[in-house]
Amino acid sequence: MQWVSGSYQPFSDSRRVGLGFSFGVIAPEAAAIAQPTSSPQAEYSQIEQTHDGIEKPFAKYATLEGDGFLLDNSFRLYPKADAISGLQTGWISSPLSDGNGVFGEDPYLMFSFAADQSSYGFTLIFDEHLPDIFATEIRITALDASENVLSQKTFYPDNWKFIADMAVMNYRKIRIDFLKTSKPFYRVKISEVVFGITYEYSSRNIVSADSKHAVSPWSETLPSGEVTVTIDNSNQLYNMVNPTGLYAYLQDGQTMDWFIEINGEKVSMGKQHFTDAKSNDGGLTATITFNDWLFLLDNVKYDQGTTGTWTLQEAVTSILGVSGLGVTAVFDAGCGETVINRCVPVGTSCREAIRLAAQAAKTCCYVDRYNHLHFIKPILGEKEKEITQDELAADAQIKVGQLYNMVKISVLDSFTEAKDETVYTAGTVGSEEIARIYEISNPLVRDGSCADWILAMLQRRVSYEFTYRGDPSLDLLDVLQVNDIYGVNDTSILIEHNFKYDGGLEADGTTIK
């Protein structure tokens, strides 16, 4: 479960529900490959922090600029230049503006890129600690690889956070000239430059939202979480027939952060990656689909398999390294050291390679709402939440899955010369029983214990399916006590959790015993 306050009541008799998300139409790789240069900067300036994703300085720093050191105990002194590393200061120009707020020689900040970038605009974030101090006149110039000017515009910011409406494609350099400050005798302070625009959506302009998140207990599949949001598009932002509109700048890797709010308390639902967008109802609404990063691995092949063995942690580290996503993997106690085969077949996608490794190591894996990849053995422990009849929309459905009495795993190391297939089995079929065999193929399985583990998981046949009022603080693999019509009310593990929002909130859940 997610941490919530002591006053959090997701099932109060009367509740106020909201949903919101921010969607960044941002050049996905621009910040990572940007090379910054500038006019002379102050000694406590750190230009590399202008595109590191951190939008706020470490503290409200005092200076000798006009009214720059109020004695109200809210300011801190800059440390010495040799001690400033590790603190967030951003970029700070060396020259000060004059009595009219203008400069003798305009300071500038420039970013160069090794590959073409496309942005629907740019966001400049000055110093949030000093919201009255910002540049009130700037000029942005975009250049291509041959130094030709693609676009040049002058803007007049009116806030410490300013969005420059300047769509430009295939640029290699962005130069920002600062022409005037909001107050005289001040330097320009830039905390962050975002190579795109972030849009904020709330209950006022969200028509509906659906999310689907699941985990496979024995890694039969590796589901990717998905969020689909339908929004008001009366401003025609999502206009597919406009070649210079937003659609031209939607790219894989752009992300959204979303939350569900109940009675004023926001519960973060994490970050998802843009997948698709389309307009509906004659353009009056638009539907945007997001997934977790697992879907990005479908098109990345892992071709570093070979004969031999390695641990699950070594396998995952190698596979994620090939993907280039920089994802954090978290291993339950003892899972990372499990030895598996390393003969991942040539042409296997990174997503499928992770699934095979997880199954061979007798774990299930999933991506949490903070984009961490977990490898865990599901345990039916103490209940973390009770879903009572009052919270259920109807009686929970109790289902009994298909009975299997044998598991058969085929293992083929395609890197050996003989290419012999090994078969591991678990379970026995009595003389009067019908063989019900669950067959799989997994080249990374090291021994027969994997078949025993899968058979034990398959024989956890009882599941609950229910629709209830919805609690966003619940996580996959939480242990729930779901009240049923028979009054058994056993505990079970949450393996699927889907939300539906249309001004109100409900959720579907599936658990296994």
Coordinates of C-alpha atoms in Angstrom, one line a residue, residues 50-477:
T50 CA 19.9 23.9 -16.5
H51 CA 18.6 20.6 -18.0
D52 CA 18.8 18.1 -15.1
G53 CA 15.1 17.8 -14.4
I54 CA 15.3 19.7 -11.1
E55 CA 13.3 22.9 -11.3
K56 CA 14.0 24.5 -7.9
P57 CA 17.2 25.9 -6.3
F58 CA 18.4 24.3 -3.1
A59 CA 17.6 27.4 -1.1
K60 CA 16.7 31.1 -1.2
Y61 CA 20.1 32.5 -1.7
A62 CA 21.1 36.0 -0.6
T63 CA 23.0 38.4 -3.0
L64 CA 24.0 42.0 -3.1
E65 CA 21.6 42.8 -5.8
G66 CA 18.8 45.3 -5.2
D67 CA 16.7 44.0 -2.2
G68 CA 18.5 40.8 -2.6
F69 CA 19.3 40.2 1.1
L70 CA 16.3 40.9 3.3
L71 CA 17.0 40.3 6.9
D72 CA 13.9 38.2 7.5
N73 CA 15.8 35.0 8.2
S74 CA 14.6 33.4 4.9
F75 CA 17.8 33.9 2.9
R76 CA 20.9 31.7 3.0
L77 CA 24.4 32.7 1.9
Y78 CA 26.0 31.1 -1.1
P79 CA 28.8 28.7 -0.1
K80 CA 32.3 29.2 -1.6
A81 CA 32.7 28.2 -5.2
D82 CA 34.8 25.1 -4.2
A83 CA 32.0 23.9 -1.9
I84 CA 28.9 24.5 -4.1
S85 CA 29.0 21.1 -5.9
G86 CA 26.0 19.1 -4.9
L87 CA 23.8 22.1 -4.3
Q88 CA 21.2 23.2 -6.8
T89 CA 21.9 26.8 -8.0
G90 CA 21.2 26.7 -11.7
W91 CA 22.7 29.1 -14.2
I92 CA 23.4 32.7 -13.1
S93 CA 24.6 35.4 -15.4
S94 CA 27.6 37.4 -14.5
P95 CA 26.6 40.9 -15.5
L96 CA 23.8 42.8 -13.7
S97 CA 21.1 44.8 -15.5
D98 CA 21.2 48.6 -15.2
G99 CA 18.8 51.0 -13.5
N100 CA 16.2 50.3 -16.3
G101 CA 16.6 46.6 -16.1
V102 CA 18.5 46.3 -19.4
F103 CA 22.0 45.0 -20.1
G104 CA 24.9 46.7 -21.8
E105 CA 25.7 43.3 -23.4
D106 CA 22.8 40.8 -23.3
P107 CA 23.6 37.6 -21.4
Y108 CA 22.7 34.4 -23.3
L109 CA 22.3 30.7 -22.7
M110 CA 22.7 28.3 -25.6
F111 CA 22.2 24.5 -26.0
S112 CA 23.7 22.4 -28.8
F113 CA 22.6 18.9 -29.8
A114 CA 24.3 16.0 -31.6
A115 CA 21.0 15.0 -33.3
D116 CA 17.9 16.9 -34.6
Q117 CA 15.3 17.8 -32.0
S118 CA 11.7 18.9 -32.3
S119 CA 9.8 20.8 -29.7
Y120 CA 6.3 22.2 -29.5
G121 CA 7.6 25.1 -27.4
F122 CA 10.0 25.8 -24.6
T123 CA 9.5 26.3 -20.8
L124 CA 11.9 28.6 -18.9
I125 CA 11.9 28.3 -15.1
F126 CA 13.6 31.1 -13.3
D127 CA 14.0 31.1 -9.4
E128 CA 10.9 30.0 -7.7
H129 CA 12.3 31.3 -4.4
L130 CA 12.3 34.8 -5.9
P131 CA 9.1 34.8 -7.9
D132 CA 9.2 38.6 -8.6
I133 CA 12.7 38.3 -10.3
F134 CA 12.7 37.1 -13.9
A135 CA 13.6 38.2 -17.3
T136 CA 10.7 40.3 -18.8
E137 CA 12.1 40.3 -22.4
I138 CA 13.9 37.4 -24.1
R139 CA 14.7 36.3 -27.6
I140 CA 14.8 32.6 -28.6
T141 CA 16.6 31.5 -31.8
A142 CA 16.5 28.0 -33.2
L143 CA 19.2 27.0 -35.7
D144 CA 19.7 23.9 -37.8
A145 CA 22.9 21.8 -38.3
S146 CA 24.2 24.4 -40.8
E147 CA 23.6 27.3 -38.4
N148 CA 20.6 28.5 -40.5
V149 CA 17.9 30.2 -38.4
L150 CA 14.8 28.1 -38.4
S151 CA 12.8 30.4 -36.1
Q152 CA 13.4 33.5 -34.0
K153 CA 10.8 35.0 -31.6
T154 CA 10.8 37.7 -28.9
F155 CA 8.8 37.0 -25.8
Y156 CA 7.8 39.0 -22.7
P157 CA 7.6 36.7 -19.7
D158 CA 5.3 37.7 -16.8
N159 CA 6.1 35.0 -14.3
W160 CA 9.0 33.0 -12.9
K161 CA 7.7 30.0 -15.0
F162 CA 7.2 30.9 -18.6
I163 CA 6.0 28.9 -21.6
A164 CA 7.3 30.1 -24.9
D165 CA 4.9 29.2 -27.7
M166 CA 7.4 28.4 -30.4
A167 CA 7.0 25.1 -32.3
V168 CA 10.1 24.2 -34.2
M169 CA 11.3 21.0 -35.8
N170 CA 14.7 19.5 -36.5
Y171 CA 16.8 22.1 -34.6
R172 CA 20.4 21.6 -33.5
K173 CA 20.9 24.7 -31.4
I174 CA 18.7 26.9 -29.2
R175 CA 20.0 30.3 -28.1
I176 CA 18.1 32.3 -25.4
D177 CA 19.1 36.0 -25.1
F178 CA 18.0 37.8 -22.0
L179 CA 17.2 41.5 -22.8
K180 CA 15.6 42.9 -19.6
T181 CA 14.9 42.0 -16.0
S182 CA 11.8 42.6 -13.9
K183 CA 13.8 44.7 -11.4
P184 CA 16.9 46.8 -11.9
F185 CA 20.4 45.7 -10.9
Y186 CA 19.7 42.0 -11.1
R187 CA 21.3 39.0 -12.7
V188 CA 19.4 36.4 -14.7
K189 CA 18.9 33.2 -12.8
I190 CA 17.7 30.1 -14.7
S191 CA 16.8 26.9 -12.7
E192 CA 15.7 24.8 -15.6
V193 CA 15.1 24.9 -19.4
V194 CA 12.6 22.4 -20.6
F195 CA 12.6 21.6 -24.3
G196 CA 8.9 21.4 -24.6
I197 CA 5.6 22.3 -22.8
T198 CA 3.8 20.6 -20.0
Y199 CA 0.0 20.7 -20.0
E200 CA -2.0 20.3 -16.8
Y201 CA -5.4 18.5 -16.8
S202 CA -7.9 18.2 -14.0
S203 CA -11.5 17.2 -13.4
R204 CA -12.5 20.4 -15.2
N205 CA -11.3 19.1 -18.6
I206 CA -11.1 15.4 -18.1
V207 CA -14.1 13.6 -19.5
S208 CA -13.1 10.1 -18.4
A209 CA -10.1 7.9 -17.5
D210 CA -9.4 4.2 -17.4
S211 CA -6.4 2.4 -16.0
K212 CA -5.4 -1.2 -16.2
H213 CA -2.6 -2.7 -14.1
A214 CA -1.9 -6.4 -13.5
V215 CA 0.8 -8.9 -12.5
S216 CA 1.1 -12.6 -13.5
P217 CA 1.9 -14.6 -10.3
W218 CA 4.1 -17.1 -12.2
S219 CA 5.3 -14.8 -14.9
E220 CA 3.1 -16.4 -17.6
T221 CA 2.9 -12.9 -19.1
L222 CA 4.5 -9.6 -18.3
P223 CA 1.7 -7.0 -18.5
S224 CA 2.3 -3.4 -19.2
G225 CA 0.2 -1.0 -17.2
E226 CA -2.0 1.3 -19.3
V227 CA -3.9 4.5 -18.7
T228 CA -6.4 5.9 -21.2
V229 CA -7.7 9.5 -20.7
T230 CA -10.4 11.3 -22.7
I231 CA -10.1 15.1 -22.4
D232 CA -12.0 18.1 -23.6
N233 CA -10.5 19.1 -27.0
S234 CA -12.7 22.1 -27.8
N235 CA -9.6 24.2 -28.2
Q236 CA -8.5 21.8 -31.0
L237 CA -5.1 21.2 -29.5
Y238 CA -5.2 17.6 -30.7
N239 CA -5.9 18.4 -34.4
M240 CA -4.6 15.6 -36.6
V241 CA -5.0 17.5 -39.9
N242 CA -2.9 20.4 -38.8
P243 CA 0.7 19.5 -40.0
T244 CA 2.3 22.1 -37.7
G245 CA 0.1 21.3 -34.7
L246 CA 0.7 19.3 -31.5
Y247 CA 0.4 15.9 -33.3
A248 CA 3.6 16.5 -35.2
Y249 CA 5.5 16.8 -31.8
L250 CA 4.0 13.7 -30.0
Q251 CA 6.8 11.2 -29.6
D252 CA 7.6 8.0 -27.7
G253 CA 9.2 8.7 -24.4
Q254 CA 7.0 11.7 -23.5
T255 CA 5.4 11.1 -20.1
M256 CA 2.5 11.9 -17.9
D257 CA 2.3 12.0 -14.1
W258 CA -1.2 11.4 -12.6
F259 CA -3.0 11.3 -9.4
I260 CA -6.4 10.4 -7.9
E261 CA -7.8 12.7 -5.2
I262 CA -10.2 11.6 -2.5
N263 CA -11.7 14.1 -0.1
G264 CA -8.8 16.5 -0.8
E265 CA -6.0 14.0 -0.4
K266 CA -4.0 13.3 -3.5
V267 CA -2.6 9.8 -4.1
S268 CA 0.2 9.7 -6.7
M269 CA -0.5 7.1 -9.3
G270 CA 3.0 7.4 -10.9
K271 CA 4.4 8.0 -14.3
Q272 CA 3.3 6.6 -17.6
H273 CA 4.8 7.0 -21.2
F274 CA 2.9 8.4 -24.2
T275 CA 1.7 5.7 -26.6
D276 CA -1.1 7.1 -28.8
A277 CA -3.5 10.0 -29.2
K278 CA -6.6 10.4 -31.3
S279 CA -9.5 12.9 -31.6
N280 CA -13.1 11.9 -31.2
D281 CA -16.6 13.3 -31.6
G282 CA -15.7 15.5 -34.5
G283 CA -12.7 16.8 -32.6
L284 CA -14.6 17.8 -29.4
T285 CA -12.7 15.3 -27.3
A286 CA -9.3 13.6 -27.6
T287 CA -8.2 10.3 -26.2
I288 CA -4.6 9.8 -25.1
T289 CA -3.1 6.4 -24.2
F290 CA -0.1 5.9 -21.9
N291 CA 1.8 2.8 -20.8
D292 CA 4.5 2.0 -18.4
W293 CA 8.0 1.7 -19.9
L294 CA 7.7 -2.1 -20.5
F295 CA 6.0 -1.5 -23.8
L296 CA 9.2 0.3 -25.0
L297 CA 11.1 -3.0 -24.7
D298 CA 9.0 -4.7 -27.3
N299 CA 11.0 -3.2 -30.1
V300 CA 14.4 -3.7 -28.5
K301 CA 16.0 -7.1 -29.2
Y302 CA 18.4 -8.8 -26.8
D303 CA 21.0 -10.7 -28.8
Q304 CA 23.7 -11.3 -26.1
G305 CA 22.6 -14.8 -25.0
T306 CA 25.1 -17.6 -24.8
T307 CA 25.4 -21.0 -23.2
G308 CA 26.2 -21.2 -19.5
T309 CA 24.5 -19.8 -16.4
W310 CA 24.2 -16.5 -14.5
T311 CA 22.1 -15.1 -11.7
L312 CA 18.8 -13.4 -12.2
Q313 CA 20.3 -10.1 -11.1
E314 CA 23.1 -10.4 -13.7
A315 CA 20.5 -11.3 -16.4
V316 CA 18.3 -8.3 -15.6
T317 CA 21.2 -5.9 -15.4
S318 CA 22.4 -7.0 -18.8
I319 CA 18.9 -6.9 -20.4
L320 CA 18.2 -3.4 -19.0
G321 CA 21.6 -2.3 -20.1
V322 CA 20.8 -3.2 -23.7
S323 CA 17.4 -1.3 -23.4
G324 CA 19.2 1.9 -22.4
L325 CA 16.3 3.0 -20.2
G326 CA 18.2 3.4 -16.9
V327 CA 15.6 1.6 -14.9
T328 CA 16.0 0.5 -11.3
A329 CA 15.4 -3.2 -10.6
V330 CA 14.4 -4.3 -7.0
F331 CA 14.8 -7.9 -6.0
D332 CA 13.0 -9.6 -3.1
A333 CA 15.2 -11.3 -0.6
G334 CA 17.2 -14.1 -2.3
C335 CA 15.6 -13.6 -5.7
G336 CA 18.5 -11.9 -7.3
E337 CA 21.0 -14.7 -6.5
T338 CA 18.9 -17.4 -8.2
V339 CA 20.9 -19.2 -10.9
I340 CA 19.3 -19.5 -14.3
N341 CA 20.5 -20.3 -17.8
R342 CA 21.7 -17.5 -20.0
C343 CA 20.8 -18.9 -23.4
V344 CA 18.3 -16.1 -24.4
P345 CA 17.4 -17.0 -28.0
V346 CA 18.6 -14.6 -30.7
G347 CA 15.9 -12.1 -31.7
T348 CA 14.1 -12.2 -28.3
S349 CA 12.7 -8.8 -27.2
C350 CA 14.0 -7.3 -24.0
R351 CA 10.5 -7.5 -22.5
E352 CA 10.2 -11.2 -23.3
A353 CA 13.8 -11.8 -22.0
I354 CA 12.9 -10.3 -18.7
R355 CA 9.8 -12.4 -18.4
L356 CA 11.7 -15.6 -19.2
A357 CA 14.3 -14.8 -16.6
A358 CA 11.7 -14.0 -14.0
Q359 CA 9.9 -17.2 -14.6
A360 CA 13.1 -19.3 -14.6
A361 CA 14.1 -17.8 -11.3
K362 CA 10.6 -18.7 -9.8
T363 CA 9.5 -15.0 -9.4
C364 CA 6.9 -12.7 -10.7
C365 CA 7.8 -9.3 -11.9
Y366 CA 6.0 -6.0 -12.4
V367 CA 6.6 -2.3 -12.7
D368 CA 5.4 -0.2 -9.7
R369 CA 4.0 3.3 -9.9
Y370 CA 7.5 4.7 -9.5
N371 CA 8.8 2.9 -12.5
H372 CA 10.9 0.4 -10.5
L373 CA 11.0 -3.2 -11.8
H374 CA 10.3 -5.7 -9.0
F375 CA 11.1 -9.4 -8.8
I376 CA 9.2 -11.0 -5.9
K377 CA 7.7 -14.2 -4.7
P378 CA 4.0 -13.5 -3.8
I379 CA 3.3 -14.4 -0.2
L380 CA -0.2 -14.6 1.4
G381 CA 0.6 -12.7 4.6
E382 CA -1.5 -10.6 6.9
K383 CA -4.3 -8.6 5.4
E384 CA -3.5 -4.9 4.5
K385 CA -7.1 -3.9 3.7
E386 CA -10.6 -5.2 4.0
I387 CA -13.1 -4.8 1.3
T388 CA -16.5 -5.0 3.0
Q389 CA -20.0 -5.4 1.5
D390 CA -20.5 -1.7 2.0
E391 CA -17.7 -0.9 -0.5
L392 CA -18.7 -3.6 -3.0
A393 CA -21.0 -2.6 -5.9
A394 CA -22.2 -6.3 -6.0
D395 CA -21.3 -9.5 -4.4
A396 CA -17.7 -10.6 -5.2
Q397 CA -17.6 -13.4 -7.7
I398 CA -15.6 -16.5 -6.6
K399 CA -14.1 -18.5 -9.4
V400 CA -12.2 -21.7 -9.5
G401 CA -9.6 -22.1 -12.2
Q402 CA -8.8 -25.1 -14.4
L403 CA -7.3 -28.0 -12.5
Y404 CA -3.8 -29.0 -13.6
N405 CA -2.0 -32.0 -12.2
M406 CA 1.2 -31.8 -14.1
V407 CA 3.6 -29.1 -15.4
K408 CA 5.9 -29.8 -18.3
I409 CA 8.7 -27.4 -19.1
S410 CA 10.7 -27.7 -22.3
V411 CA 14.3 -26.2 -22.2
L412 CA 16.4 -25.8 -25.4
D413 CA 19.8 -24.2 -25.4
S414 CA 20.1 -23.0 -29.0
F415 CA 23.7 -22.1 -28.5
T416 CA 24.9 -25.7 -27.9
E417 CA 26.1 -27.7 -30.9
A418 CA 23.8 -30.7 -30.1
K419 CA 20.7 -28.5 -29.5
D420 CA 19.2 -31.2 -27.3
E421 CA 16.0 -30.4 -25.5
T422 CA 15.6 -31.0 -21.8
V423 CA 12.2 -31.6 -20.3
Y424 CA 11.3 -31.0 -16.6
T425 CA 8.0 -32.3 -15.1
A426 CA 6.3 -31.9 -11.8
G427 CA 3.2 -33.7 -10.5
T428 CA 1.9 -37.1 -11.0
V429 CA -1.2 -38.4 -12.8
G430 CA -3.0 -41.2 -11.0
S431 CA -4.2 -44.4 -12.7
E432 CA -7.8 -43.1 -12.7
E433 CA -7.0 -39.5 -13.4
I434 CA -7.1 -37.5 -16.6
A435 CA -3.8 -35.9 -17.4
R436 CA -4.2 -32.1 -17.3
I437 CA -0.8 -30.8 -18.4
Y438 CA 0.3 -27.2 -18.4
E439 CA 3.1 -27.0 -21.0
I440 CA 5.5 -24.1 -21.4
S441 CA 8.8 -23.5 -23.1
N442 CA 11.5 -21.5 -21.3
P443 CA 15.2 -21.9 -22.3
L444 CA 16.4 -20.1 -19.1
V445 CA 15.0 -22.7 -16.7
R446 CA 17.9 -24.3 -14.8
D447 CA 16.3 -27.3 -13.0
G448 CA 13.1 -29.1 -12.1
S449 CA 12.3 -26.9 -9.1
C450 CA 10.8 -24.3 -11.5
A451 CA 8.1 -26.9 -12.6
D452 CA 7.3 -27.6 -8.9
W453 CA 6.9 -23.9 -8.3
I454 CA 4.6 -23.3 -11.3
L455 CA 2.5 -26.3 -10.4
A456 CA 2.0 -25.0 -6.9
M457 CA 1.0 -21.6 -8.2
L458 CA -1.4 -23.1 -10.7
Q459 CA -3.1 -25.0 -8.0
R460 CA -4.0 -21.8 -6.2
R461 CA -7.2 -22.0 -8.2
V462 CA -9.6 -19.8 -6.2
S463 CA -9.9 -16.2 -7.2
Y464 CA -12.1 -13.3 -6.3
E465 CA -13.4 -10.8 -8.9
F466 CA -15.1 -7.7 -7.6
T467 CA -16.1 -4.2 -8.4
Y468 CA -15.9 -1.7 -5.5
R469 CA -15.7 2.1 -4.8
G470 CA -12.0 2.2 -5.5
D471 CA -8.9 2.9 -3.3
P472 CA -5.9 4.3 -5.1
S473 CA -3.6 3.6 -2.2
L474 CA -3.7 -0.1 -2.9
D475 CA -0.8 -1.7 -4.8
L476 CA -0.5 -4.9 -6.8
L477 CA 0.3 -7.9 -4.6

